[in-house]
Amino acid sequence: MNSEGGIGAGITNRPSQQCSAAAAEDGDDYERPCPWIPGKKKKKKITCLAICLIASPILILLVSRRGSPFPSMSGWALPSRMYASKGSKRDVLMGGLLVPGLDERTCASRYSSAMYRKNTARSPCRHLVKRLREQEALQRRCGPGTAAYWRAAERLGSRRNGTAGADDEGCKYLVLVPYRGLGNRMLAMASAFLYAMLTGRALLVDRGESLADLFCEPFPGTSWLLPPEFPIKNLQDLTGEAPESYRNLVQSDRPATSVSELPYVFVDLDHGCTYHDKLFYCDDERHFLHRAPWLLMRTDGYFPPALFLNPAYQDELDRLFPRKDSVFYLLAHYLLHPTNKVWGLITRFYDSYLRDSDERLGIQVRVFDGDTPFKHILDQITACTSQERLLPEVVEQEPSSFPAPAAAATAARSKAVLMTGLNSWYYDNIRSRYWQSPTATGEVVRVHQPSHEEHQLSGSTTHDMKAMAEMYLLSMTDAIVTSGWSTFGYVGHGLGGLSPWVMFKPENLTTPDPPCRRAVSMEPCLHGPPFYDCRVKRGADTGKLVPHVRHCEDMSWGLKLVHPE
């Protein structure tokens, strides 16, 4: 399946099975046959049988394909019966997470991505589905192009306070400024969307250099892209030092009434932000945030674990996510749909190299010590995949006899290994290992790497397209090994609903022992967590406050969501 979509042609010029008026005038005691049917009365039964035999394969084909995407005259459009029910193997709407009816020609991935993954066990609960529909209505009512948006933007541009002149529609906005690598930005978008739902705000995202080329519009009937005419310029340059920043408001202890004089409030949630910035996660007592029409947020990471520590949101979050380890999986599959160009990269590679394998393993390599390849990291990869039995061992000596070609073709299991990383050296070595020596199990191991850019080029559209394609390809594997601290890896296993084997970050250029560890959940890690208990208002080990927020495997001070058994 490619991104352009196929145009299916049904039987539209079917010959009429009604005979002409002239034929009816002949006085026969049965309807005169049409030219392609034998004309003798004694052959009528044979004719009916022949028609049934001809029609049966067509009927069988139509029935058998009811659960799969069926091309229509509109391109990627799926007939209404193709939207399978919750729990079906073909549940392209993911249990109601997505709404039907959007034009798939403009975003093929929206309804096709579910077909490429085995793991679809995490379905949304009814309350999440309800809240998503409410958020969509809010986005349509308040989004770009509406009268409500233009009035709010005009007040912001004139720096009039928003509280006194609140819009009749009750529209409030969260403007997200995501930054750093694409993995960081995707985590930031999912996080900001959750916060927008919790606080009743319409989400608008700064498009940067490549956002519109990477993602489809997630909300029906509106856009989430911040219009170019937005009155606040140079959003990427905002910092916590700005007069409108949440940090300054907290440090100066300004009363809530004086905050209404500001045109907006800016929240800096960089992974290295300050103690006062992180008090934002306890903002239930700072009611001015809820009254401020415009909230501008700059972040580079995944912060839902901190929201789960806030008592003000606890009840709603419990209702939205009965399973605490599926937050990113559900939010990302609702929000982050690749454009047709990116989806084409994904599906062409998958169909060419991964589809026909019995098993697929993803290995994501991220090196933080420079772009030069390191042998200790290669040793870490091989040690992890060997100890965890993810890849078979090789034997140095060729077998004394080989199976006959026909037997070899049917007996050998195949494993496709998808490797991603900036450098091709690790891929070359793993591939050579299985090319030069047979496996002890007889498995056929094929190793593939879509790209090797050598250097990270954040903001480059072509680079970001390849990165996004590789994250989605990783999510289509059956098991995955990721590099600790890597947001790229977080997105890959989070999209796939996969609990990864996490390779620990090496110290002193030495292979860690053990080389990796199985993660307790598929959730990403919050790198810059708060160390503050919102309930008692003092410092605390936030990884021990609630059973569903724990410290990360790869970063001892980070926080991640788990589902307590």
GROMACS .gro file of C-alpha atoms in nm, residues 59-443:
model
  385
   59LEU     CA    1  -2.003  -1.258  -0.384
   60ILE     CA    2  -1.742  -1.458  -0.193
   61LEU     CA    3  -1.478  -1.193  -0.268
   62LEU     CA    4  -1.700  -0.911  -0.148
   63VAL     CA    5  -1.791  -1.090   0.174
   64SER     CA    6  -1.432  -1.194   0.249
   65ARG     CA    7  -1.303  -0.839   0.214
   66ARG     CA    8  -1.555  -0.672   0.441
   67GLY     CA    9  -1.299  -0.628   0.715
   68SER     CA   10  -1.014  -0.489   0.507
   69PRO     CA   11  -0.961  -0.162   0.326
   70PHE     CA   12  -1.138  -0.184  -0.008
   71PRO     CA   13  -1.050   0.073  -0.272
   72SER     CA   14  -1.336   0.289  -0.388
   73MET     CA   15  -1.383   0.546  -0.657
   74SER     CA   16  -1.275   0.809  -0.405
   75GLY     CA   17  -0.929   0.664  -0.360
   76TRP     CA   18  -0.848   0.571  -0.002
   77ALA     CA   19  -1.208   0.594   0.121
   78LEU     CA   20  -1.335   0.295   0.315
   79PRO     CA   21  -1.703   0.201   0.282
   80SER     CA   22  -1.891   0.244   0.608
   81ARG     CA   23  -1.908  -0.132   0.662
   82MET     CA   24  -1.527  -0.145   0.662
   83TYR     CA   25  -1.509   0.039   0.994
   84ALA     CA   26  -1.497  -0.274   1.204
   85SER     CA   27  -1.627  -0.288   1.557
   86LYS     CA   28  -1.417  -0.262   1.870
   87GLY     CA   29  -1.207  -0.570   1.926
   88SER     CA   30  -1.199  -0.668   1.558
   89LYS     CA   31  -0.868  -0.745   1.391
   90ARG     CA   32  -0.959  -0.475   1.141
   91ASP     CA   33  -1.058  -0.206   1.389
   92VAL     CA   34  -0.926   0.087   1.190
   93LEU     CA   35  -1.104   0.330   1.422
   94MET     CA   36  -0.922   0.184   1.723
   95GLY     CA   37  -1.230   0.135   1.936
   96GLY     CA   38  -1.371   0.481   1.866
   97LEU     CA   39  -1.045   0.669   1.914
   98LEU     CA   40  -1.080   0.801   1.559
   99VAL     CA   41  -1.390   0.932   1.387
  100PRO     CA   42  -1.496   0.790   1.049
  101GLY     CA   43  -1.564   0.987   0.737
  102LEU     CA   44  -1.249   1.192   0.688
  103ASP     CA   45  -1.106   1.190   0.335
  104GLU     CA   46  -0.836   0.923   0.331
  105ARG     CA   47  -0.694   1.054   0.005
  106THR     CA   48  -0.542   1.343   0.199
  107CYS     CA   49  -0.426   1.127   0.494
  108ALA     CA   50  -0.400   0.758   0.412
  109SER     CA   51  -0.228   0.668   0.738
  110ARG     CA   52  -0.523   0.766   0.958
  111TYR     CA   53  -0.720   0.450   0.885
  112SER     CA   54  -0.440   0.229   0.749
  113SER     CA   55  -0.184   0.229   1.030
  114ALA     CA   56  -0.383  -0.019   1.242
  115MET     CA   57  -0.335  -0.277   0.966
  116TYR     CA   58   0.040  -0.278   1.018
  117ARG     CA   59   0.053  -0.362   1.388
  118LYS     CA   60  -0.017  -0.679   1.579
  119ASN     CA   61  -0.049  -0.505   1.914
  120THR     CA   62  -0.384  -0.328   1.931
  121ALA     CA   63  -0.473  -0.441   2.282
  122ARG     CA   64  -0.490  -0.090   2.425
  123SER     CA   65  -0.832   0.046   2.336
  124PRO     CA   66  -0.973   0.373   2.464
  125CYS     CA   67  -1.234   0.373   2.736
  126ARG     CA   68  -1.572   0.536   2.676
  127HIS     CA   69  -1.485   0.844   2.877
  128LEU     CA   70  -1.173   0.913   2.668
  129VAL     CA   71  -1.376   0.876   2.347
  130LYS     CA   72  -1.636   1.118   2.483
  131ARG     CA   73  -1.373   1.373   2.582
  132LEU     CA   74  -1.203   1.349   2.243
  133ARG     CA   75  -1.529   1.430   2.068
  134GLU     CA   76  -1.576   1.728   2.303
  135GLN     CA   77  -1.222   1.847   2.230
  136GLU     CA   78  -1.287   1.822   1.856
  137ALA     CA   79  -1.598   2.039   1.898
  138LEU     CA   80  -1.393   2.292   2.096
  139GLN     CA   81  -1.123   2.300   1.828
  140ARG     CA   82  -1.384   2.363   1.557
  141ARG     CA   83  -1.553   2.636   1.760
  142CYS     CA   84  -1.235   2.817   1.858
  143GLY     CA   85  -0.974   2.720   1.597
  144PRO     CA   86  -0.806   2.930   1.326
  145GLY     CA   87  -1.048   3.091   1.085
  146THR     CA   88  -1.331   3.126   1.337
  147ALA     CA   89  -1.463   3.459   1.459
  148ALA     CA   90  -1.376   3.356   1.814
  149TYR     CA   91  -1.011   3.303   1.722
  150TRP     CA   92  -0.977   3.634   1.540
  151ARG     CA   93  -1.130   3.827   1.829
  152ALA     CA   94  -0.899   3.659   2.079
  153ALA     CA   95  -0.596   3.714   1.855
  154GLU     CA   96  -0.689   4.079   1.806
  155ARG     CA   97  -0.705   4.134   2.183
  156LEU     CA   98  -0.370   3.958   2.221
  157GLY     CA   99  -0.213   4.174   1.951
  158SER     CA  100  -0.340   4.492   2.111
  159ARG     CA  101  -0.215   4.361   2.448
  160ARG     CA  102  -0.554   4.409   2.606
  161ASN     CA  103  -0.617   4.183   2.901
  162GLY     CA  104  -0.818   3.876   2.809
  163THR     CA  105  -1.004   3.821   3.136
  164ALA     CA  106  -1.214   4.135   3.116
  165GLY     CA  107  -1.290   4.089   2.746
  166ALA     CA  108  -1.329   3.713   2.733
  167ASP     CA  109  -1.481   3.583   2.415
  168ASP     CA  110  -1.850   3.495   2.413
  169GLU     CA  111  -1.760   3.143   2.300
  170GLY     CA  112  -1.549   3.086   2.610
  171CYS     CA  113  -1.242   3.004   2.401
  172LYS     CA  114  -0.906   2.964   2.572
  173TYR     CA  115  -0.587   2.861   2.396
  174LEU     CA  116  -0.271   2.661   2.453
  175VAL     CA  117   0.000   2.754   2.203
  176LEU     CA  118   0.271   2.488   2.195
  177VAL     CA  119   0.627   2.562   2.088
  178PRO     CA  120   0.791   2.218   2.051
  179TYR     CA  121   1.163   2.205   1.981
  180ARG     CA  122   1.479   1.994   1.957
  181GLY     CA  123   1.470   1.660   1.771
  182LEU     CA  124   1.156   1.515   1.615
  183GLY     CA  125   1.119   1.262   1.896
  184ASN     CA  126   1.121   1.546   2.149
  185ARG     CA  127   0.862   1.738   1.950
  186MET     CA  128   0.626   1.441   1.915
  187LEU     CA  129   0.641   1.376   2.290
  188ALA     CA  130   0.575   1.745   2.351
  189MET     CA  131   0.270   1.749   2.122
  190ALA     CA  132   0.112   1.449   2.294
  191SER     CA  133   0.179   1.604   2.636
  192ALA     CA  134   0.037   1.945   2.546
  193PHE     CA  135  -0.273   1.787   2.394
  194LEU     CA  136  -0.345   1.604   2.719
  195TYR     CA  137  -0.302   1.926   2.919
  196ALA     CA  138  -0.531   2.109   2.674
  197MET     CA  139  -0.802   1.847   2.728
  198LEU     CA  140  -0.767   1.866   3.106
  199THR     CA  141  -0.796   2.244   3.111
  200GLY     CA  142  -1.050   2.308   2.833
  201ARG     CA  143  -0.814   2.481   2.590
  202ALA     CA  144  -0.788   2.466   2.213
  203LEU     CA  145  -0.443   2.342   2.109
  204LEU     CA  146  -0.245   2.535   1.848
  205VAL     CA  147   0.106   2.423   1.749
  206ASP     CA  148   0.387   2.639   1.617
  207ARG     CA  149   0.454   2.483   1.277
  208GLY     CA  150   0.829   2.543   1.276
  209GLU     CA  151   1.009   2.436   0.959
  210SER     CA  152   0.852   2.099   0.888
  211LEU     CA  153   0.542   2.026   1.097
  212ALA     CA  154   0.293   2.066   0.811
  213ASP     CA  155   0.498   1.829   0.592
  214LEU     CA  156   0.509   1.560   0.859
  215PHE     CA  157   0.165   1.535   1.018
  216CYS     CA  158  -0.192   1.534   0.896
  217GLU     CA  159  -0.443   1.761   1.062
  218PRO     CA  160  -0.576   1.561   1.360
  219PHE     CA  161  -0.900   1.752   1.426
  220PRO     CA  162  -1.191   1.722   1.180
  221GLY     CA  163  -1.301   2.046   1.020
  222THR     CA  164  -1.025   2.271   1.153
  223SER     CA  165  -0.649   2.317   1.184
  224TRP     CA  166  -0.413   2.282   1.475
  225LEU     CA  167  -0.140   2.485   1.304
  226LEU     CA  168  -0.077   2.828   1.449
  227PRO     CA  169  -0.156   3.085   1.175
  228PRO     CA  170   0.146   3.278   1.040
  229GLU     CA  171  -0.030   3.601   1.138
  230PHE     CA  172  -0.021   3.514   1.509
  231PRO     CA  173   0.063   3.843   1.683
  232ILE     CA  174   0.342   3.708   1.909
  233LYS     CA  175   0.653   3.663   1.695
  234ASN     CA  176   0.978   3.470   1.750
  235LEU     CA  177   0.814   3.213   1.975
  236GLN     CA  178   1.125   2.994   1.964
  237ASP     CA  179   1.318   3.271   2.142
  238LEU     CA  180   1.092   3.289   2.447
  239THR     CA  181   1.255   3.186   2.776
  240GLY     CA  182   1.164   3.171   3.142
  241GLU     CA  183   1.317   3.517   3.183
  242ALA     CA  184   1.029   3.680   2.996
  243PRO     CA  185   0.813   3.914   3.211
  244GLU     CA  186   0.507   3.706   3.123
  245SER     CA  187   0.668   3.379   3.231
  246TYR     CA  188   0.512   3.155   3.492
  247ARG     CA  189   0.850   3.151   3.668
  248ASN     CA  190   0.846   3.526   3.722
  249LEU     CA  191   0.484   3.524   3.835
  250VAL     CA  192   0.558   3.262   4.098
  251GLN     CA  193   0.881   3.423   4.218
  252SER     CA  194   0.718   3.764   4.252
  253ASP     CA  195   0.410   3.606   4.411
  254ARG     CA  196   0.187   3.836   4.211
  255PRO     CA  197  -0.180   3.812   4.306
  256ALA     CA  198  -0.409   3.650   4.055
  257THR     CA  199  -0.591   3.976   3.986
  258SER     CA  200  -0.275   4.145   3.856
  259VAL     CA  201  -0.210   3.861   3.611
  260SER     CA  202  -0.516   3.963   3.411
  261GLU     CA  203  -0.314   4.266   3.302
  262LEU     CA  204  -0.079   4.040   3.103
  263PRO     CA  205  -0.164   3.951   2.742
  264TYR     CA  206  -0.053   3.591   2.799
  265VAL     CA  207   0.130   3.359   3.039
  266PHE     CA  208   0.439   3.174   2.915
  267VAL     CA  209   0.540   2.836   3.062
  268ASP     CA  210   0.895   2.711   3.009
  269LEU     CA  211   0.910   2.332   3.052
  270ASP     CA  212   1.254   2.261   2.913
  271HIS     CA  213   1.404   1.941   3.056
  272GLY     CA  214   1.646   2.165   3.247
  273CYS     CA  215   1.389   2.421   3.371
  274THR     CA  216   1.396   2.560   3.725
  275TYR     CA  217   1.217   2.466   4.045
  276HIS     CA  218   0.975   2.759   4.001
  277ASP     CA  219   0.894   2.656   3.643
  278LYS     CA  220   0.804   2.308   3.765
  279LEU     CA  221   0.550   2.443   4.013
  280PHE     CA  222   0.335   2.461   3.700
  281TYR     CA  223   0.259   2.092   3.760
  282CYS     CA  224   0.080   2.196   4.083
  283ASP     CA  225  -0.108   2.479   3.914
  284ASP     CA  226  -0.444   2.382   4.067
  285GLU     CA  227  -0.395   2.654   4.331
  286ARG     CA  228  -0.283   2.923   4.086
  287HIS     CA  229  -0.621   2.998   3.940
  288PHE     CA  230  -0.492   3.272   3.713
  289LEU     CA  231  -0.369   3.001   3.474
  290HIS     CA  232  -0.723   2.880   3.430
  291ARG     CA  233  -0.846   3.234   3.364
  292ALA     CA  234  -0.569   3.338   3.124
  293PRO     CA  235  -0.710   3.314   2.769
  294TRP     CA  236  -0.364   3.257   2.619
  295LEU     CA  237  -0.113   3.010   2.760
  296LEU     CA  238   0.211   2.976   2.564
  297MET     CA  239   0.418   2.666   2.638
  298ARG     CA  240   0.768   2.570   2.528
  299THR     CA  241   0.872   2.212   2.597
  300ASP     CA  242   1.092   1.937   2.456
  301GLY     CA  243   0.966   1.631   2.639
  302TYR     CA  244   0.693   1.411   2.780
  303PHE     CA  245   0.533   1.544   3.100
  304PRO     CA  246   0.208   1.346   3.165
  305PRO     CA  247   0.375   1.159   3.458
  306ALA     CA  248   0.390   1.494   3.640
  307LEU     CA  249   0.022   1.563   3.568
  308PHE     CA  250  -0.066   1.231   3.733
  309LEU     CA  251   0.092   1.364   4.054
  310ASN     CA  252  -0.146   1.660   4.072
  311PRO     CA  253  -0.451   1.583   4.290
  312ALA     CA  254  -0.657   1.833   4.088
  313TYR     CA  255  -0.634   1.609   3.779
  314GLN     CA  256  -0.625   1.267   3.941
  315ASP     CA  257  -0.994   1.176   3.913
  316GLU     CA  258  -1.022   1.283   3.552
  317LEU     CA  259  -0.700   1.108   3.452
  318ASP     CA  260  -0.816   0.789   3.622
  319ARG     CA  261  -1.135   0.801   3.416
  320LEU     CA  262  -0.950   0.880   3.092
  321PHE     CA  263  -0.687   0.610   3.135
  322PRO     CA  264  -0.790   0.310   3.344
  323ARG     CA  265  -0.463   0.155   3.224
  324LYS     CA  266  -0.189   0.396   3.315
  325ASP     CA  267   0.067   0.245   3.076
  326SER     CA  268  -0.122   0.335   2.757
  327VAL     CA  269  -0.136   0.715   2.774
  328PHE     CA  270   0.115   0.793   2.501
  329TYR     CA  271   0.000   0.501   2.284
  330LEU     CA  272  -0.358   0.630   2.272
  331LEU     CA  273  -0.276   1.001   2.246
  332ALA     CA  274  -0.021   0.945   1.969
  333HIS     CA  275  -0.252   0.725   1.763
  334TYR     CA  276  -0.520   0.988   1.788
  335LEU     CA  277  -0.299   1.288   1.720
  336LEU     CA  278   0.011   1.199   1.515
  337HIS     CA  279  -0.077   1.071   1.167
  338PRO     CA  280   0.199   1.080   0.901
  339THR     CA  281   0.130   1.271   0.582
  340ASN     CA  282   0.094   1.073   0.260
  341LYS     CA  283   0.453   1.140   0.160
  342VAL     CA  284   0.587   1.005   0.489
  343TRP     CA  285   0.338   0.717   0.488
  344GLY     CA  286   0.465   0.619   0.144
  345LEU     CA  287   0.820   0.594   0.282
  346ILE     CA  288   0.692   0.375   0.566
  347THR     CA  289   0.475   0.135   0.369
  348ARG     CA  290   0.716   0.089   0.078
  349PHE     CA  291   0.998  -0.009   0.312
  350TYR     CA  292   0.773  -0.232   0.522
  351ASP     CA  293   0.629  -0.412   0.220
  352SER     CA  294   0.972  -0.459   0.064
  353TYR     CA  295   1.176  -0.575   0.365
  354LEU     CA  296   0.962  -0.657   0.669
  355ARG     CA  297   0.620  -0.786   0.570
  356ASP     CA  298   0.706  -1.144   0.473
  357SER     CA  299   0.925  -1.229   0.772
  358ASP     CA  300   0.804  -1.463   1.044
  359GLU     CA  301   0.930  -1.221   1.309
  360ARG     CA  302   1.051  -0.861   1.319
  361LEU     CA  303   1.300  -0.712   1.565
  362GLY     CA  304   1.372  -0.340   1.593
  363ILE     CA  305   1.709  -0.213   1.718
  364GLN     CA  306   1.735   0.162   1.772
  365VAL     CA  307   2.086   0.298   1.824
  366ARG     CA  308   2.148   0.643   1.969
  367VAL     CA  309   2.499   0.752   2.065
  368PHE     CA  310   2.543   1.055   2.291
  369ASP     CA  311   2.925   1.063   2.284
  370GLY     CA  312   2.965   1.184   1.927
  371ASP     CA  313   2.906   1.061   1.574
  372THR     CA  314   3.208   0.828   1.566
  373PRO     CA  315   3.114   0.457   1.598
  374PHE     CA  316   3.221   0.278   1.916
  375LYS     CA  317   3.301  -0.090   1.957
  376HIS     CA  318   3.167  -0.096   2.314
  377ILE     CA  319   2.822   0.000   2.182
  378LEU     CA  320   2.835  -0.273   1.918
  379ASP     CA  321   2.932  -0.517   2.195
  380GLN     CA  322   2.637  -0.389   2.399
  381ILE     CA  323   2.395  -0.454   2.113
  382THR     CA  324   2.517  -0.807   2.053
  383ALA     CA  325   2.528  -0.885   2.426
  384CYS     CA  326   2.172  -0.761   2.480
  385THR     CA  327   2.021  -0.942   2.182
  386SER     CA  328   2.208  -1.261   2.271
  387GLN     CA  329   2.135  -1.268   2.645
  388GLU     CA  330   1.769  -1.187   2.594
  389ARG     CA  331   1.741  -1.443   2.311
  390LEU     CA  332   1.624  -1.181   2.067
  391LEU     CA  333   1.869  -1.290   1.797
  392PRO     CA  334   2.012  -1.639   1.741
  393GLU     CA  335   2.375  -1.726   1.796
  394VAL     CA  336   2.597  -1.792   1.496
  395VAL     CA  337   2.826  -2.090   1.442
  396GLU     CA  338   3.172  -2.038   1.307
  397GLN     CA  339   3.182  -2.367   1.112
  398GLU     CA  340   2.962  -2.435   0.814
  399PRO     CA  341   2.734  -2.741   0.850
  400SER     CA  342   2.864  -3.062   0.694
  401SER     CA  343   2.549  -3.098   0.487
  402PHE     CA  344   2.286  -2.859   0.362
  403PRO     CA  345   1.914  -2.929   0.323
  404ALA     CA  346   1.768  -2.968  -0.022
  405PRO     CA  347   1.655  -2.634  -0.171
  406ALA     CA  348   1.285  -2.715  -0.142
  407ALA     CA  349   1.318  -2.825   0.220
  408ALA     CA  350   1.528  -2.520   0.310
  409ALA     CA  351   1.271  -2.286   0.159
  410THR     CA  352   0.988  -2.428   0.368
  411ALA     CA  353   1.161  -2.514   0.697
  412ALA     CA  354   1.375  -2.210   0.779
  413ARG     CA  355   1.210  -1.940   0.986
  414SER     CA  356   1.298  -1.585   0.888
  415LYS     CA  357   1.367  -1.290   1.115
  416ALA     CA  358   1.389  -0.935   0.984
  417VAL     CA  359   1.601  -0.695   1.187
  418LEU     CA  360   1.526  -0.326   1.143
  419MET     CA  361   1.813  -0.109   1.261
  420THR     CA  362   1.789   0.269   1.291
  421GLY     CA  363   2.065   0.514   1.373
  422LEU     CA  364   2.270   0.799   1.236
  423ASN     CA  365   2.568   0.574   1.158
  424SER     CA  366   2.571   0.265   0.933
  425TRP     CA  367   2.872   0.100   1.104
  426TYR     CA  368   2.663  -0.091   1.360
  427TYR     CA  369   2.427  -0.211   1.089
  428ASP     CA  370   2.715  -0.324   0.866
  429ASN     CA  371   2.865  -0.530   1.148
  430ILE     CA  372   2.540  -0.697   1.252
  431ARG     CA  373   2.451  -0.773   0.891
  432SER     CA  374   2.797  -0.918   0.820
  433ARG     CA  375   2.769  -1.138   1.127
  434TYR     CA  376   2.464  -1.315   0.988
  435TRP     CA  377   2.587  -1.315   0.630
  436GLN     CA  378   2.925  -1.468   0.700
  437SER     CA  379   2.807  -1.736   0.947
  438PRO     CA  380   2.499  -1.959   0.974
  439THR     CA  381   2.274  -1.939   1.278
  440ALA     CA  382   2.272  -2.211   1.542
  441THR     CA  383   1.892  -2.237   1.513
  442GLY     CA  384   1.877  -2.248   1.134
  443GLU     CA  385   1.686  -1.919   1.124
   0.00000   0.00000   0.00000
